[in-house]
């Protein structure tokens, strides 16, 4: 779906390099706050750096997933317009410091992340829980979030040419996932638990060397949209279902255009365009990326991951 010309499409993809700089600057800005016990300062530093850099890009952008509503967040709030004001029209989903608690405690797996897509094509996901299941390219088309994890594992194992006991299933280490862990153990497969940041786990399913076959579980809906963009670029698959826990959350879904809040959302419903890309830079070391590290007196190194349609690469840089 798109009314864009070929030239406009190329312009959106060409923004990926500029957004790499955005995520690098956000990660470097958050770096001094690693292990300092102040997640708000870390988040504020990353947010300010990210916003300043995005306002220099030749684009007409709107934040659809960000730091919150305008009355909750002074910068990168939902609906905020960014960029020079000309160039491609795009939607942006962003988390300047994904894993603020991880940064404040000096723990692994925090990232600066951005997903960009053609205007009007990203799901405006409210800040609530979302059930998710993600797989890499070889298992695309084999998942069904309405089925049990056991059934999904059987289908994915068949697609990957593995015995079900050889699968590695990644999920967040939370009591709400105990029933999923039990299903993994019952078929003799492996569980890989993590504390925070499920975006990394979703992407890991599409990178063979990381040995993750399925990501499953309930986590933040905004992060689900960002992960879906990454997996679309990487050729993987993603399904989700929002989990509104109160009448207020249900009403918010409806207000945002989600008439049936508990309906299954496919990857193509979450990201309605193929014209999208994903960028992340590590803040602390993690499964996908190394964090920011001090080098010479006045230099730091960054490690980033960029995924455009059908192309992805890791980038190490010094600043």
PDB file of N, CA, C and O in Angstrom, residues 115-152:
ATOM      1  N   UNK A 115      12.188   3.180  15.087  1.00  0.00           N
ATOM      2  CA  UNK A 115      11.587   2.566  13.902  1.00  0.00           C
ATOM      3  C   UNK A 115      10.927   3.673  13.097  1.00  0.00           C
ATOM      4  O   UNK A 115      10.240   4.537  13.656  1.00  0.00           O
ATOM      5  N   UNK A 116      11.137   3.663  11.788  1.00  0.00           N
ATOM      6  CA  UNK A 116      10.617   4.705  10.902  1.00  0.00           C
ATOM      7  C   UNK A 116       9.852   4.040   9.766  1.00  0.00           C
ATOM      8  O   UNK A 116      10.296   3.023   9.219  1.00  0.00           O
ATOM      9  N   UNK A 117       8.704   4.613   9.424  1.00  0.00           N
ATOM     10  CA  UNK A 117       7.908   4.077   8.315  1.00  0.00           C
ATOM     11  C   UNK A 117       7.163   5.197   7.619  1.00  0.00           C
ATOM     12  O   UNK A 117       7.009   6.300   8.151  1.00  0.00           O
ATOM     13  N   UNK A 118       6.712   4.875   6.418  1.00  0.00           N
ATOM     14  CA  UNK A 118       5.893   5.796   5.636  1.00  0.00           C
ATOM     15  C   UNK A 118       4.734   6.343   6.485  1.00  0.00           C
ATOM     16  O   UNK A 118       4.142   5.623   7.296  1.00  0.00           O
ATOM     17  N   UNK A 119       4.422   7.594   6.314  1.00  0.00           N
ATOM     18  CA  UNK A 119       3.384   8.262   7.112  1.00  0.00           C
ATOM     19  C   UNK A 119       2.063   7.489   7.092  1.00  0.00           C
ATOM     20  O   UNK A 119       1.618   7.012   6.047  1.00  0.00           O
ATOM     21  N   UNK A 120       1.460   7.338   8.265  1.00  0.00           N
ATOM     22  CA  UNK A 120       0.141   6.712   8.378  1.00  0.00           C
ATOM     23  C   UNK A 120       0.145   5.200   8.368  1.00  0.00           C
ATOM     24  O   UNK A 120      -0.913   4.576   8.264  1.00  0.00           O
ATOM     25  N   UNK A 121       1.333   4.582   8.499  1.00  0.00           N
ATOM     26  CA  UNK A 121       1.392   3.119   8.360  1.00  0.00           C
ATOM     27  C   UNK A 121       1.781   2.367   9.634  1.00  0.00           C
ATOM     28  O   UNK A 121       1.772   1.143   9.648  1.00  0.00           O
ATOM     29  N   UNK A 122       2.124   3.081  10.706  1.00  0.00           N
ATOM     30  CA  UNK A 122       2.468   2.404  11.961  1.00  0.00           C
ATOM     31  C   UNK A 122       1.265   2.381  12.897  1.00  0.00           C
ATOM     32  O   UNK A 122       0.552   3.377  13.042  1.00  0.00           O
ATOM     33  N   UNK A 123       1.062   1.245  13.550  1.00  0.00           N
ATOM     34  CA  UNK A 123       0.004   1.127  14.546  1.00  0.00           C
ATOM     35  C   UNK A 123       0.261   2.110  15.689  1.00  0.00           C
ATOM     36  O   UNK A 123       1.363   2.179  16.234  1.00  0.00           O
ATOM     37  N   UNK A 124      -0.754   2.883  16.046  1.00  0.00           N
ATOM     38  CA  UNK A 124      -0.640   3.788  17.190  1.00  0.00           C
ATOM     39  C   UNK A 124      -0.955   2.987  18.451  1.00  0.00           C
ATOM     40  O   UNK A 124      -2.068   3.016  18.973  1.00  0.00           O
ATOM     41  N   UNK A 125       0.035   2.250  18.922  1.00  0.00           N
ATOM     42  CA  UNK A 125      -0.184   1.329  20.044  1.00  0.00           C
ATOM     43  C   UNK A 125      -0.194   2.082  21.365  1.00  0.00           C
ATOM     44  O   UNK A 125       0.744   2.798  21.672  1.00  0.00           O
ATOM     45  N   UNK A 126      -1.268   1.935  22.141  1.00  0.00           N
ATOM     46  CA  UNK A 126      -1.295   2.577  23.453  1.00  0.00           C
ATOM     47  C   UNK A 126      -0.299   1.930  24.402  1.00  0.00           C
ATOM     48  O   UNK A 126       0.118   0.783  24.195  1.00  0.00           O
ATOM     49  N   UNK A 127       0.078   2.665  25.426  1.00  0.00           N
ATOM     50  CA  UNK A 127       1.064   2.167  26.387  1.00  0.00           C
ATOM     51  C   UNK A 127       0.389   1.198  27.346  1.00  0.00           C
ATOM     52  O   UNK A 127      -0.094   1.577  28.420  1.00  0.00           O
ATOM     53  N   UNK A 128       0.307  -0.056  26.934  1.00  0.00           N
ATOM     54  CA  UNK A 128      -0.311  -1.111  27.742  1.00  0.00           C
ATOM     55  C   UNK A 128       0.345  -2.435  27.370  1.00  0.00           C
ATOM     56  O   UNK A 128       1.257  -2.487  26.547  1.00  0.00           O
ATOM     57  N   UNK A 129      -0.119  -3.517  27.969  1.00  0.00           N
ATOM     58  CA  UNK A 129       0.457  -4.821  27.674  1.00  0.00           C
ATOM     59  C   UNK A 129      -0.027  -5.363  26.329  1.00  0.00           C
ATOM     60  O   UNK A 129      -1.129  -5.059  25.869  1.00  0.00           O
ATOM     61  N   UNK A 130       0.846  -6.185  25.749  1.00  0.00           N
ATOM     62  CA  UNK A 130       0.563  -6.816  24.466  1.00  0.00           C
ATOM     63  C   UNK A 130       1.139  -8.235  24.490  1.00  0.00           C
ATOM     64  O   UNK A 130       2.291  -8.422  24.873  1.00  0.00           O
ATOM     65  N   UNK A 131       0.326  -9.215  24.098  1.00  0.00           N
ATOM     66  CA  UNK A 131       0.854 -10.573  23.894  1.00  0.00           C
ATOM     67  C   UNK A 131       1.590 -10.583  22.556  1.00  0.00           C
ATOM     68  O   UNK A 131       1.115 -10.002  21.584  1.00  0.00           O
ATOM     69  N   UNK A 132       2.743 -11.274  22.532  1.00  0.00           N
ATOM     70  CA  UNK A 132       3.559 -11.262  21.316  1.00  0.00           C
ATOM     71  C   UNK A 132       4.121 -12.648  21.025  1.00  0.00           C
ATOM     72  O   UNK A 132       4.411 -13.410  21.936  1.00  0.00           O
ATOM     73  N   UNK A 133       4.306 -12.912  19.745  1.00  0.00           N
ATOM     74  CA  UNK A 133       5.085 -14.073  19.328  1.00  0.00           C
ATOM     75  C   UNK A 133       5.864 -13.668  18.076  1.00  0.00           C
ATOM     76  O   UNK A 133       5.322 -13.020  17.177  1.00  0.00           O
ATOM     77  N   UNK A 134       7.152 -14.001  18.070  1.00  0.00           N
ATOM     78  CA  UNK A 134       8.021 -13.591  16.961  1.00  0.00           C
ATOM     79  C   UNK A 134       8.903 -14.747  16.535  1.00  0.00           C
ATOM     80  O   UNK A 134       9.345 -15.548  17.373  1.00  0.00           O
ATOM     81  N   UNK A 135       9.166 -14.817  15.222  1.00  0.00           N
ATOM     82  CA  UNK A 135      10.058 -15.836  14.665  1.00  0.00           C
ATOM     83  C   UNK A 135      10.862 -15.228  13.526  1.00  0.00           C
ATOM     84  O   UNK A 135      10.522 -14.164  13.000  1.00  0.00           O
ATOM     85  N   UNK A 136      11.906 -15.925  13.115  1.00  0.00           N
ATOM     86  CA  UNK A 136      12.743 -15.486  12.010  1.00  0.00           C
ATOM     87  C   UNK A 136      12.185 -15.900  10.658  1.00  0.00           C
ATOM     88  O   UNK A 136      11.116 -16.524  10.564  1.00  0.00           O
ATOM     89  N   UNK A 137      12.919 -15.593   9.582  1.00  0.00           N
ATOM     90  CA  UNK A 137      12.417 -15.813   8.215  1.00  0.00           C
ATOM     91  C   UNK A 137      12.020 -17.248   7.882  1.00  0.00           C
ATOM     92  O   UNK A 137      11.039 -17.466   7.168  1.00  0.00           O
ATOM     93  N   UNK A 138      12.753 -18.241   8.381  1.00  0.00           N
ATOM     94  CA  UNK A 138      12.458 -19.634   8.019  1.00  0.00           C
ATOM     95  C   UNK A 138      11.110 -20.106   8.559  1.00  0.00           C
ATOM     96  O   UNK A 138      10.531 -21.061   8.041  1.00  0.00           O
ATOM     97  N   UNK A 139      10.622 -19.447   9.624  1.00  0.00           N
ATOM     98  CA  UNK A 139       9.339 -19.846  10.221  1.00  0.00           C
ATOM     99  C   UNK A 139       8.226 -18.848   9.911  1.00  0.00           C
ATOM    100  O   UNK A 139       7.148 -18.910  10.509  1.00  0.00           O
ATOM    101  N   UNK A 140       8.481 -17.966   8.970  1.00  0.00           N
ATOM    102  CA  UNK A 140       7.455 -16.970   8.583  1.00  0.00           C
ATOM    103  C   UNK A 140       6.197 -17.683   8.097  1.00  0.00           C
ATOM    104  O   UNK A 140       6.274 -18.630   7.315  1.00  0.00           O
ATOM    105  N   UNK A 141       5.051 -17.242   8.579  1.00  0.00           N
ATOM    106  CA  UNK A 141       3.786 -17.843   8.168  1.00  0.00           C
ATOM    107  C   UNK A 141       3.380 -19.059   8.976  1.00  0.00           C
ATOM    108  O   UNK A 141       2.328 -19.651   8.713  1.00  0.00           O
ATOM    109  N   UNK A 142       4.191 -19.438   9.970  1.00  0.00           N
ATOM    110  CA  UNK A 142       3.918 -20.663  10.731  1.00  0.00           C
ATOM    111  C   UNK A 142       3.352 -20.397  12.130  1.00  0.00           C
ATOM    112  O   UNK A 142       3.021 -21.340  12.838  1.00  0.00           O
ATOM    113  N   UNK A 143       3.268 -19.128  12.543  1.00  0.00           N
ATOM    114  CA  UNK A 143       2.842 -18.847  13.916  1.00  0.00           C
ATOM    115  C   UNK A 143       1.373 -18.450  13.974  1.00  0.00           C
ATOM    116  O   UNK A 143       0.812 -17.938  13.018  1.00  0.00           O
ATOM    117  N   UNK A 144       0.775 -18.727  15.132  1.00  0.00           N
ATOM    118  CA  UNK A 144      -0.627 -18.394  15.367  1.00  0.00           C
ATOM    119  C   UNK A 144      -0.782 -18.065  16.847  1.00  0.00           C
ATOM    120  O   UNK A 144      -0.744 -18.949  17.700  1.00  0.00           O
ATOM    121  N   UNK A 145      -0.939 -16.784  17.156  1.00  0.00           N
ATOM    122  CA  UNK A 145      -0.981 -16.358  18.548  1.00  0.00           C
ATOM    123  C   UNK A 145      -2.218 -16.881  19.288  1.00  0.00           C
ATOM    124  O   UNK A 145      -2.249 -16.913  20.512  1.00  0.00           O
ATOM    125  N   UNK A 146      -3.232 -17.331  18.534  1.00  0.00           N
ATOM    126  CA  UNK A 146      -4.427 -17.880  19.187  1.00  0.00           C
ATOM    127  C   UNK A 146      -4.246 -19.350  19.573  1.00  0.00           C
ATOM    128  O   UNK A 146      -5.061 -19.905  20.303  1.00  0.00           O
ATOM    129  N   UNK A 147      -3.188 -19.969  19.071  1.00  0.00           N
ATOM    130  CA  UNK A 147      -2.898 -21.362  19.410  1.00  0.00           C
ATOM    131  C   UNK A 147      -1.984 -21.425  20.643  1.00  0.00           C
ATOM    132  O   UNK A 147      -1.409 -20.419  21.046  1.00  0.00           O
ATOM    133  N   UNK A 148      -1.855 -22.596  21.226  1.00  0.00           N
ATOM    134  CA  UNK A 148      -0.978 -22.757  22.390  1.00  0.00           C
ATOM    135  C   UNK A 148       0.483 -22.635  21.957  1.00  0.00           C
ATOM    136  O   UNK A 148       0.815 -22.801  20.776  1.00  0.00           O
ATOM    137  N   UNK A 149       1.351 -22.366  22.914  1.00  0.00           N
ATOM    138  CA  UNK A 149       2.782 -22.315  22.600  1.00  0.00           C
ATOM    139  C   UNK A 149       3.252 -23.670  22.102  1.00  0.00           C
ATOM    140  O   UNK A 149       4.072 -23.742  21.187  1.00  0.00           O
ATOM    141  N   UNK A 150       2.714 -24.743  22.670  1.00  0.00           N
ATOM    142  CA  UNK A 150       3.098 -26.096  22.235  1.00  0.00           C
ATOM    143  C   UNK A 150       2.821 -26.280  20.738  1.00  0.00           C
ATOM    144  O   UNK A 150       3.672 -26.781  19.988  1.00  0.00           O
ATOM    145  N   UNK A 151       1.627 -25.875  20.293  1.00  0.00           N
ATOM    146  CA  UNK A 151       1.285 -25.988  18.869  1.00  0.00           C
ATOM    147  C   UNK A 151       2.211 -25.124  18.014  1.00  0.00           C
ATOM    148  O   UNK A 151       2.645 -25.540  16.932  1.00  0.00           O
ATOM    149  N   UNK A 152       2.507 -23.930  18.492  1.00  0.00           N
ATOM    150  CA  UNK A 152       3.420 -23.054  17.751  1.00  0.00           C
ATOM    151  C   UNK A 152       4.822 -23.647  17.679  1.00  0.00           C
ATOM    152  O   UNK A 152       5.480 -23.569  16.639  1.00  0.00           O
TER     153      UNK A 152
END
